[in-house]
Coordinates of C-alpha atoms in Angstrom, one line a residue:
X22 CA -57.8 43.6 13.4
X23 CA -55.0 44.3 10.6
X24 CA -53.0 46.3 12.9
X25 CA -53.3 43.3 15.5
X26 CA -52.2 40.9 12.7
X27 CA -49.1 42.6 11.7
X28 CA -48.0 42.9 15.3
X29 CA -48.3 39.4 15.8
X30 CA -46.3 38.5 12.7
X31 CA -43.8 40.9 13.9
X32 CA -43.4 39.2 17.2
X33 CA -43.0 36.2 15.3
X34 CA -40.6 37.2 13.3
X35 CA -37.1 36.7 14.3
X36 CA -36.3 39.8 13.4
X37 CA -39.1 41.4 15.2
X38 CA -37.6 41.2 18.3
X39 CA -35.1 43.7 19.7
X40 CA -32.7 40.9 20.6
X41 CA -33.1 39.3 17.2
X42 CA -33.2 42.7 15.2
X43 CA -31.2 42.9 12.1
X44 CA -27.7 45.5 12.8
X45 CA -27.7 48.3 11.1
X46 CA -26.2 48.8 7.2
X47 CA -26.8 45.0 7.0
X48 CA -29.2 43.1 5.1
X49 CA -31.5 40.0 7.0
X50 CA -33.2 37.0 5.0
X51 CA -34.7 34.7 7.2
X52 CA -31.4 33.0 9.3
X53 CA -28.9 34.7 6.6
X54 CA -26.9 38.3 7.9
X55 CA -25.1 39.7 4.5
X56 CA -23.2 43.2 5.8
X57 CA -20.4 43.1 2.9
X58 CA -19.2 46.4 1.6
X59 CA -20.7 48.1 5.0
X60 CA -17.2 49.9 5.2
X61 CA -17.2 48.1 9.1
X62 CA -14.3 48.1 11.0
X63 CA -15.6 45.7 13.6
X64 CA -17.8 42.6 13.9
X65 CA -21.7 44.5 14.5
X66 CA -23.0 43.8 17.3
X67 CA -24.9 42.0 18.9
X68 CA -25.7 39.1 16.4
X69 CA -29.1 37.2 16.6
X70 CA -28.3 34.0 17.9
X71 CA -30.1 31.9 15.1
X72 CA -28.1 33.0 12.0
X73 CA -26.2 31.1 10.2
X74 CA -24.7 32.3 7.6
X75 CA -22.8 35.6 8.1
X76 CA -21.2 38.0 5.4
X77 CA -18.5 40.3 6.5
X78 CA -16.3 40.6 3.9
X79 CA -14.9 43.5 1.5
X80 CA -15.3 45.7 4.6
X81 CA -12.2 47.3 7.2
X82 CA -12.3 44.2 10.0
X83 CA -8.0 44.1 10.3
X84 CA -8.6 41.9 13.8
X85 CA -11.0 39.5 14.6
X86 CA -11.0 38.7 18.7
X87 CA -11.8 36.7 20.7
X88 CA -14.8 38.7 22.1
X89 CA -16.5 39.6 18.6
X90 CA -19.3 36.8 18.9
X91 CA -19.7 37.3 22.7
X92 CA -22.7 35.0 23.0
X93 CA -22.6 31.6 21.8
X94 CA -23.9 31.4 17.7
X95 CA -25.2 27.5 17.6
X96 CA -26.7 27.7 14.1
X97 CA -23.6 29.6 12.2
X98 CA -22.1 27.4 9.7
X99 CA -21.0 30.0 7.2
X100 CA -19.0 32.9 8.4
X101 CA -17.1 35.5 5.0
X102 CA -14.4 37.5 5.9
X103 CA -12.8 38.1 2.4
X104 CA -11.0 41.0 1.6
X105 CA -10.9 43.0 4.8
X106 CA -7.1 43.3 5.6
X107 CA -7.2 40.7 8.3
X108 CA -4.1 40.8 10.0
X109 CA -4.4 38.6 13.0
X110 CA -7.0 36.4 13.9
X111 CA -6.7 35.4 18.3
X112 CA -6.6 31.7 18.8
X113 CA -9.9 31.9 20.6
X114 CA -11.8 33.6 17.6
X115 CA -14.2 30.4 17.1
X116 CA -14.4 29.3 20.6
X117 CA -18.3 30.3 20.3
X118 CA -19.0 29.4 16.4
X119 CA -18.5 25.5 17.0
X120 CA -20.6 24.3 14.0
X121 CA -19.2 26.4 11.1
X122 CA -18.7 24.2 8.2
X123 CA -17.1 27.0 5.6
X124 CA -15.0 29.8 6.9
X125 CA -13.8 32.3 4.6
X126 CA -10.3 34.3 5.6
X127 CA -9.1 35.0 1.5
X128 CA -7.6 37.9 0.4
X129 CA -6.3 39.3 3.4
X130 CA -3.3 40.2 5.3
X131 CA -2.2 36.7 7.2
X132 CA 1.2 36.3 7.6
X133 CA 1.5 33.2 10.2
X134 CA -0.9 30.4 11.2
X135 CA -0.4 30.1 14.7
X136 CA -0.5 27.2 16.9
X137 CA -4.4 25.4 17.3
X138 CA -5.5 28.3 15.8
X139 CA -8.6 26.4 14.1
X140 CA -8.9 23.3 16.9
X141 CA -12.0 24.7 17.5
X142 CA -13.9 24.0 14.5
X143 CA -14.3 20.4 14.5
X144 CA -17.3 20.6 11.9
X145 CA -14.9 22.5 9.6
X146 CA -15.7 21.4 6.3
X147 CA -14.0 24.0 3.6
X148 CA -11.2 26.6 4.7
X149 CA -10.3 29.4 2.2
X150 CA -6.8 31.0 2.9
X151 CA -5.6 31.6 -0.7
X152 CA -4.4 35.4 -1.7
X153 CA -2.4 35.9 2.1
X154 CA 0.7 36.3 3.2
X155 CA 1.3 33.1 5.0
X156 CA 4.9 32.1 5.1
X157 CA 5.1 30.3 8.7
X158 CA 2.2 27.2 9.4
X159 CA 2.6 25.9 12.7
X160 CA 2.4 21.7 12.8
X161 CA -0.6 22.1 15.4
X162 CA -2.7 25.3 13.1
X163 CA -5.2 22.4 11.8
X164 CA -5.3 19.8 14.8
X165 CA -8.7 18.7 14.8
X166 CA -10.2 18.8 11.9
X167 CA -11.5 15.9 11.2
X168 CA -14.0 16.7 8.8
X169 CA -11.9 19.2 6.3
X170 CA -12.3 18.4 3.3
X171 CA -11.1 21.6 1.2
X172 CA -8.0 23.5 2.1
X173 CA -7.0 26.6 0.1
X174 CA -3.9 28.3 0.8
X175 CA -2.7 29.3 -3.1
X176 CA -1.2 32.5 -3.5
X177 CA 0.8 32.5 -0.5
X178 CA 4.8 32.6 0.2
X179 CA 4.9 29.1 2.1
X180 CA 8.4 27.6 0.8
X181 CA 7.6 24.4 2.9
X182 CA 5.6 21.7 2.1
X183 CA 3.4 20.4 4.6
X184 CA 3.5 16.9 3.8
X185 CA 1.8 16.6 7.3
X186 CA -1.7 17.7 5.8
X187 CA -1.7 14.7 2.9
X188 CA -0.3 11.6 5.1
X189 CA -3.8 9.5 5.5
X190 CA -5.3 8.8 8.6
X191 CA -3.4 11.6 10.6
X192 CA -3.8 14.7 11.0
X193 CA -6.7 15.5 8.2
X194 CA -8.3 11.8 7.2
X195 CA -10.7 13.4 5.0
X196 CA -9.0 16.0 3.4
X197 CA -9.2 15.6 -0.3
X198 CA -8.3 18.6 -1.8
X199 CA -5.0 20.9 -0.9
X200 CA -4.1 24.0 -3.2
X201 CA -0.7 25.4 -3.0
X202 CA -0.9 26.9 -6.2
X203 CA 1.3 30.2 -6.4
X204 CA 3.5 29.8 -3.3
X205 CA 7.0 29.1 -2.8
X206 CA 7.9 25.7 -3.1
X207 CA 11.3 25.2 -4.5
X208 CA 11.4 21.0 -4.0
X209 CA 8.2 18.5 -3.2
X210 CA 8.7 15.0 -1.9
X211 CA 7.7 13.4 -5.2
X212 CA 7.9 9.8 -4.1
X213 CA 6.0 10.4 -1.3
X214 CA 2.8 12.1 -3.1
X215 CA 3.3 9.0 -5.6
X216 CA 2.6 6.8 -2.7
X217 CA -0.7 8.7 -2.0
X218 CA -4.2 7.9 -3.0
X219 CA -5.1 8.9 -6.7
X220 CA -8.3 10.5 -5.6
X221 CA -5.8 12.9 -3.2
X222 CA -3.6 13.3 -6.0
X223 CA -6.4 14.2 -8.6
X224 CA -6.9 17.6 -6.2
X225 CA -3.4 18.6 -5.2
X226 CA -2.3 21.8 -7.2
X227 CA 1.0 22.8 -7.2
X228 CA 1.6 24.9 -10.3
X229 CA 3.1 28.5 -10.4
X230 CA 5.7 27.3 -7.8
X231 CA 9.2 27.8 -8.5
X232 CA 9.8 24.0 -8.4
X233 CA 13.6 22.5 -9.4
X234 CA 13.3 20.1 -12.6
X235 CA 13.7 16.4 -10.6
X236 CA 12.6 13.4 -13.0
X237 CA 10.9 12.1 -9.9
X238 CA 8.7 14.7 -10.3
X239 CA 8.3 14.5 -13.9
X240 CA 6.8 11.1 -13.6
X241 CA 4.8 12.2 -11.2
X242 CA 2.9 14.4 -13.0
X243 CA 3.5 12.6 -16.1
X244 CA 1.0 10.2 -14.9
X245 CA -1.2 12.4 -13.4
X246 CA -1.6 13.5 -17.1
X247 CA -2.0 10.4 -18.6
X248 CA -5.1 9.1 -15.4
X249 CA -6.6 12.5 -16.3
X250 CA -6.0 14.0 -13.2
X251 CA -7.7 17.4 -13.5
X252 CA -4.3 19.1 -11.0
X253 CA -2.4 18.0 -13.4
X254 CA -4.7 18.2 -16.4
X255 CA -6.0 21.5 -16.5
X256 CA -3.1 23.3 -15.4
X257 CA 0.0 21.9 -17.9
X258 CA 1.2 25.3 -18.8
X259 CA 1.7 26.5 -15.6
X260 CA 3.5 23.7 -14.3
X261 CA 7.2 24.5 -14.7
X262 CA 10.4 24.0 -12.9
X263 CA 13.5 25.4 -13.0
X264 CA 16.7 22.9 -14.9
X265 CA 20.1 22.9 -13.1
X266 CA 22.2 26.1 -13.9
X267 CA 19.3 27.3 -15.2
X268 CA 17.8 31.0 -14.9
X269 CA 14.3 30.1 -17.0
X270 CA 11.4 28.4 -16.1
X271 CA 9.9 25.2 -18.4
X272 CA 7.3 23.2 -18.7
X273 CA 7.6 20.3 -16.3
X274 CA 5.6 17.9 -18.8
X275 CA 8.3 18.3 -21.4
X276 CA 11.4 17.4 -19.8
X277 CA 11.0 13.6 -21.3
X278 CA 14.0 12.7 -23.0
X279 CA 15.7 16.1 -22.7
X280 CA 19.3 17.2 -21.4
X281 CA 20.6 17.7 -19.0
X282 CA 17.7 15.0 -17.5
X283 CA 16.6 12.8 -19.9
X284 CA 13.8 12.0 -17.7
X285 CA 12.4 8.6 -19.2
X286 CA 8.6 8.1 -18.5
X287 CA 7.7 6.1 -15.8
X288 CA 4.8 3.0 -16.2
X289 CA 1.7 3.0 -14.8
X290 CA 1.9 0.3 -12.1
X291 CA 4.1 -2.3 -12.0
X292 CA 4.3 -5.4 -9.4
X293 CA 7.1 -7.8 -9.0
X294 CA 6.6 -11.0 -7.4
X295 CA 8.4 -14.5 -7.3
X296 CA 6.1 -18.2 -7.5
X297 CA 4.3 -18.9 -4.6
X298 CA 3.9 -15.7 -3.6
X299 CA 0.3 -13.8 -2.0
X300 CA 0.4 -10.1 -3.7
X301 CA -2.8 -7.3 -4.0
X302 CA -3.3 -5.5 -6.3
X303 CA -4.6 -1.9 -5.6
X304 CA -7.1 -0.4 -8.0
X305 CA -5.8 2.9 -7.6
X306 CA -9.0 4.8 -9.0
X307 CA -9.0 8.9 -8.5
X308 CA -13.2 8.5 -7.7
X309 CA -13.5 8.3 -3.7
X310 CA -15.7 5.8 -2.1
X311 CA -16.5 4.0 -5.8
X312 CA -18.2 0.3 -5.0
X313 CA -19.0 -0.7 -8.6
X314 CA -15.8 -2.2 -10.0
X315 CA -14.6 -5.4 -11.4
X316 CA -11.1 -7.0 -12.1
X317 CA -10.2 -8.7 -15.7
X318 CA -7.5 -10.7 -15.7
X319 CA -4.8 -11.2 -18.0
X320 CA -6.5 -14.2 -19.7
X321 CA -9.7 -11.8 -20.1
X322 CA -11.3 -13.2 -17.2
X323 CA -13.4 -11.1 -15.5
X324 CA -13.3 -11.4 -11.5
X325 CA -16.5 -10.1 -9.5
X326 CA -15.6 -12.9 -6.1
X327 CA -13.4 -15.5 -5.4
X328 CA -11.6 -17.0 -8.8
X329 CA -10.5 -20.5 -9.7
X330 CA -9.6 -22.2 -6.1
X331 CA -9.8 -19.4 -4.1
X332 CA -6.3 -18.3 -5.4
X333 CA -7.7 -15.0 -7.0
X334 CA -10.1 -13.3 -4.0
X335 CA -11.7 -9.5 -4.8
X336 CA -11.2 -7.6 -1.6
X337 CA -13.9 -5.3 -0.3
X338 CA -11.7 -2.3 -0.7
X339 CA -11.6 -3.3 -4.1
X340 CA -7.9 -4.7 -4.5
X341 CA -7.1 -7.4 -6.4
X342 CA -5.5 -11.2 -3.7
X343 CA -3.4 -13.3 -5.4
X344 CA -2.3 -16.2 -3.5
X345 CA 0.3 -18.5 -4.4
X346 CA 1.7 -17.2 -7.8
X347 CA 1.9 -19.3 -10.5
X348 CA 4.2 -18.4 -14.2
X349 CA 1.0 -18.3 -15.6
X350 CA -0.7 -15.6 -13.4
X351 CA 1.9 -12.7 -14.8
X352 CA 0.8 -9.8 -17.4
X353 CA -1.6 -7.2 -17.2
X354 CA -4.2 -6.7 -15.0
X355 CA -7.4 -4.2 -16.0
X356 CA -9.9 -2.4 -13.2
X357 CA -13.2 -1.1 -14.2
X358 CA -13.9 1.4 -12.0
X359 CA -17.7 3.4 -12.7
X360 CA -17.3 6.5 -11.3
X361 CA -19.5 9.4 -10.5
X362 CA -19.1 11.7 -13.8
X363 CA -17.0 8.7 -15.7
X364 CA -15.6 5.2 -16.0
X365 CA -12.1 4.9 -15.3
X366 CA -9.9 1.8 -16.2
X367 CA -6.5 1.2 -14.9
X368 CA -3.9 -1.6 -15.6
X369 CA -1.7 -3.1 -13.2
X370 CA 1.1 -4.9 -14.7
X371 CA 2.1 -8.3 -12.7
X372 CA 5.8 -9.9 -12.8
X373 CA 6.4 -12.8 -11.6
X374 CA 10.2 -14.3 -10.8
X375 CA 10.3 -17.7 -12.3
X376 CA 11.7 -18.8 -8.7
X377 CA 10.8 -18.7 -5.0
X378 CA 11.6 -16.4 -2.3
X379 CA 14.9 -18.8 -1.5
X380 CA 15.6 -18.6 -5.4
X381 CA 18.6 -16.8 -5.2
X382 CA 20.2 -19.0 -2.4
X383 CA 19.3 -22.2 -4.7
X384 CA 20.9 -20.4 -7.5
X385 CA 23.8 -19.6 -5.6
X386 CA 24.0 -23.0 -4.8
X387 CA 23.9 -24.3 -8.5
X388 CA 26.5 -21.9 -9.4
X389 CA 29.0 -23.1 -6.7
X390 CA 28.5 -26.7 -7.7
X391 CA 29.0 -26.1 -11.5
X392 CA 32.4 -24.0 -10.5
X393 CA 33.5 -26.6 -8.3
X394 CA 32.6 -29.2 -10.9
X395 CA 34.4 -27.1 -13.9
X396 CA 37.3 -27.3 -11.5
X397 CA 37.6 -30.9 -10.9
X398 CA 37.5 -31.7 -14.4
X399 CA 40.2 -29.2 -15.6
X400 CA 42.5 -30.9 -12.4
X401 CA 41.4 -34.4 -13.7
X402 CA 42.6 -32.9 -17.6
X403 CA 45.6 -31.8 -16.0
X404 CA 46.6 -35.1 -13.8
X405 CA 45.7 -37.2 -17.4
X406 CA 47.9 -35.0 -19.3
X407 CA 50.8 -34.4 -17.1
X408 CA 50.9 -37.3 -14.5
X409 CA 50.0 -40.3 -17.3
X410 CA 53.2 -42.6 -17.4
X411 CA 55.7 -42.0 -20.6
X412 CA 56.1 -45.2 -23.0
X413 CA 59.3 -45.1 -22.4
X414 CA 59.6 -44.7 -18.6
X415 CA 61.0 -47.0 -17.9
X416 CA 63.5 -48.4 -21.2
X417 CA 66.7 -47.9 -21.8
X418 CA 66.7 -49.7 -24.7
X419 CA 65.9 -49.1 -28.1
X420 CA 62.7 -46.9 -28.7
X421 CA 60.5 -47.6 -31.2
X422 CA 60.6 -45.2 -34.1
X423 CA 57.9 -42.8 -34.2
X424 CA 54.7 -43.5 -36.5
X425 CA 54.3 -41.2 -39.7
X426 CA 52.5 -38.0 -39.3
X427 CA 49.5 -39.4 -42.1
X428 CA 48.6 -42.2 -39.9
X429 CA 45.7 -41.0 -38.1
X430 CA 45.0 -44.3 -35.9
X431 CA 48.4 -43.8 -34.5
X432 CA 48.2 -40.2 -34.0
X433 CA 45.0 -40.0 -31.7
X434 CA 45.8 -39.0 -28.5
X435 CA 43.4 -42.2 -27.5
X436 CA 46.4 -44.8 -28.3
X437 CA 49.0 -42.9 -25.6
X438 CA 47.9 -44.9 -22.9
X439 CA 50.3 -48.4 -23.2
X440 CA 49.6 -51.7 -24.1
X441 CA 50.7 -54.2 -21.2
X442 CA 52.2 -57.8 -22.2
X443 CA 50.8 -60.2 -20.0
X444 CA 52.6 -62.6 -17.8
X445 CA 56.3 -61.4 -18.5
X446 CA 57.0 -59.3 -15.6
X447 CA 58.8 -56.6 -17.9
X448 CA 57.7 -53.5 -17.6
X449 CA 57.4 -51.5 -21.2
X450 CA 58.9 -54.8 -23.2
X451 CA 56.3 -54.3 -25.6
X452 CA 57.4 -51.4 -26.7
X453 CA 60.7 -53.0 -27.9
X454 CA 60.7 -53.3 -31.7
X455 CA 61.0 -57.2 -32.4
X456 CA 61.4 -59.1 -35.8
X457 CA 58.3 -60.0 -37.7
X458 CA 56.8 -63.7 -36.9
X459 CA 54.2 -65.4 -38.2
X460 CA 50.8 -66.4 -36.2
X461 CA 47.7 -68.5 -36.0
X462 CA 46.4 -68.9 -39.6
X463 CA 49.6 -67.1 -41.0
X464 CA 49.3 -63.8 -39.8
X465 CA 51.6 -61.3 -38.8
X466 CA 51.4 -60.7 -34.9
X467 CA 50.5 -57.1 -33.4
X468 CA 54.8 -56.9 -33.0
X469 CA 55.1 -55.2 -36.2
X470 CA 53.7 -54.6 -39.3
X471 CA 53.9 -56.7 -42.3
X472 CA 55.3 -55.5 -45.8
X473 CA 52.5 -54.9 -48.4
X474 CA 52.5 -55.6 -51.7
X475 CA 53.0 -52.7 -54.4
X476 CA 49.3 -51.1 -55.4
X477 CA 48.6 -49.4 -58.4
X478 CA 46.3 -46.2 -58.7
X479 CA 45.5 -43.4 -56.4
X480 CA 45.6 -45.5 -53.2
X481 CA 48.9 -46.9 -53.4
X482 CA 50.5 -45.0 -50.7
X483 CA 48.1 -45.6 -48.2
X484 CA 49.2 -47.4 -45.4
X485 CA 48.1 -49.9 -42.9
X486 CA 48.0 -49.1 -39.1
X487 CA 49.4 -51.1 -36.0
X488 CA 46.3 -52.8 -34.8
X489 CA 47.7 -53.6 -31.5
X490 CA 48.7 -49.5 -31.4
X491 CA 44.8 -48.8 -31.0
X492 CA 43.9 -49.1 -27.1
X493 CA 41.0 -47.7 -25.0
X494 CA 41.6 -45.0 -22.3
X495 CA 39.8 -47.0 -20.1
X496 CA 40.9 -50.5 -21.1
X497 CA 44.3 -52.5 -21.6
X498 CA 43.0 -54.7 -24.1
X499 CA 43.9 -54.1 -27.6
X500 CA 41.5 -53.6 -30.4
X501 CA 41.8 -55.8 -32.7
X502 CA 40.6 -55.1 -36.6

């Protein structure tokens, strides 16, 4: 009876089996095949068809074909081939493993990625390349993978950046980690990576590169430090970059303020906007897929819907509407972001123009009209000045002497304008000097100026002015006083 039981737990067994039996100098749990450090120079064979995770490395495999899983493995989603001295890998290596989710091709001898080498693995989830030789990645080596999410390929000699892998919603959507770590890289697009998602940034290592010092790229990673970003974060010291004419690495993080760059650090986030504008606001936050945030506003308002008249709206993706700007809707703006391990807060600062979108036409338009203004009135100054008739235009005569320099009635360049006679048909006869006559009441009339008697004291020497010499600019009638 024993002897019957073991034989049927053998058979059940999937290792019992001669087509499911485990290959020699490996070890089989259940649905897992470990053969590392089997000093194997080729894949075993055959392989059970139900594992699914399977160990090869730190053994001799230098080429993986296309013919090493000759029967289709449906359940592998793990396949190790560290440290073997892989040196080429046929495009058609994974055409039977269609489910792997981690593949493991470290510390070996690649040189080149070749084109749709991995277009096979659509399930892909975590590809480890680091410690190669990879110089050369064709545009088409990752085409679709859809669903990687890790991509290692530190410790390399790629002097490209692949700015391909990070644009969104191309060629990887959901990749959210990239190390390049250790390679080549002499120059990175800084304003393009600045555009990027800060949960993308938060996992894109670039230290140990021989970068060039570029204050774009200072303020890149300047506020990468200052969100926390752990690429940025945890690696300070081995960020450096090389200064122009220089020979000698630096830290990238200290080149604020310092010649010959005098990189200045760069804010946050800031927004400019004129009145009656519609702007959003992005809450920037480095957690992926958060839903639990809220917006304050500068007046420490705290926005969970729609706001005041529907003028402030709180998107589902999180941003921040603004619709027809107002003066009053500039300053800072705070999101609240509760993320997995932390909270996160980051401020958004809001300018608004204190004018429209057609602002600078209307204040082109103002600024022509006060020129042309300014130049009417220096003509009209100049026509007054120059083109005014002379008192004595028109006399032959005698002139009438000139009035002393103290008397300030006479002197004001508002009694130049001439006093008409009326009625006589002579042009400029009032400005004929006339003996003194007596008028209504016994006063002197406006031809002359009566004698005064002597005055004692201080005032003595003042004298009296001409009242008919005081005329408006505008008026031919004299003042009399």
């Amino acid at each position: 009876v024993l002897l019957s039981l073991l034989l049927a737990l053998s058979l059940l067994s999937p290792w019992g089996s001669a087509a499911g039996s485990c290959p020699p100098r490996c070890v089989c749990a259940s649905n897992l095949l470990s053969c590392s450090q089997a000093n194997l120079s080729a894949v075993p064979a055959p392989l059970p068809r139900f594992t699914a995770v399977l160990d090869l490395s730190h053994n001799n495999v230098t080429r993986l074909r296309a013919d090493w899983a000759p029967a289709r493995l449906p359940h592998l989603h793990a396949l190790l081939l560290s440290h073997n001295g892989l040196a080429f890998v046929s495009t058609e290596a994974f055409a039977h493993v269609p489910r792997l989710r981690h593949l493991d091709l470290s510390s070996n001898r690649l040189r080149t990625l070749d084109e749709n080498l991995f277009s096979d693995l659509g399930e892909l989830e975590v590809l480890l390349l680091y410690n190669n030789e990879i110089s050369t990645v064709d545009r088409t080596a990752f085409e679709n993978l859809g669903r990687l999410r890790k991509l290692y390929l530190g410790q390399n000699r790629i002097a490209r950046f692949p700015l391909e892998l990070l644009r969104e919603g191309t060629r990887l959507p959901q990749l959210a980690l990239l190390d390049l770590s250790a390679n080549r890289l002499r120059a990175v697009p800084a304003g393009e990576l600045q555009a990027l998602p800060a949960w993308l940034r938060d996992r894109l290592y670039l230290h140990n590169n021989p970068l060039s010092c570029d204050c774009l790229l200072f303020q890149l990673l300047d506020r990468g430090r200052r969100r926390h970003l752990s690429a940025v974060e945890d690696f300070q010291d081995e960020l450096r970059c090389f200064p122009p004419g220089a020979t000698a690495l630096v830290k990238i993080l200290e080149l604020a303020g310092k010649p010959p760059l005098n990189c200045s650090k760069a804010r946050e986030a800031v927004l400019e906007a004129h009145l009656g504008d519609s702007v959003t606001l992005g809450c920037d936050s480095r957690w992926q897929g958060v839903r639990s945030r809220h917006w304050v506003t500068p007046g420490g308002e705290r926005v969970l819907g729609d706001g005041g008249n529907g003028s402030v709206v709180l998107l589902a993706n999180g941003s921040l509407q603004l619709r027809a700007l107002r003066p009053e809707d500039a300053g800072t703006y705070s999101c609240w972001v509760a993320g997995p391990l932390l909270n996160e807060t980051l401020y958004v600062e809001l300018l608004v123009h204190n004018f429209t979108l057609h602002g600078p036409h209307d204040t082109l338009n103002t600024a022509y009209t006060t020129l042309v203004g300014c130049i009417l009135s220096v003509v009209l100054v100049l026509i007054y000045l120059y083109l005014t008739p002379c008192r004595c235009c028109c006399c032959r005569g005698t002139e009438k002497p000139p009035a002393p320099r103290d008397d300030s009635i006479n002197s004001s360049v508002l009694s130049t304008t001439p006093n008409h006679a009326g009625g006589t048909g002579e042009p400029c006869a009032s400005h004929v000097a006339t003996s003194a006559g007596t008028g209504q009441n016994g006063r002197f009339k406006g031809r002359g100026t009566p004698p005064l008697p002597a005055r004692q004291g201080p005032k003595a020497q003042r004298k009296v002015s001409d009242p008919d010499s005081v005329s408006s600019v505008f008026s031919d009638t004299p003042i009399v006083v």
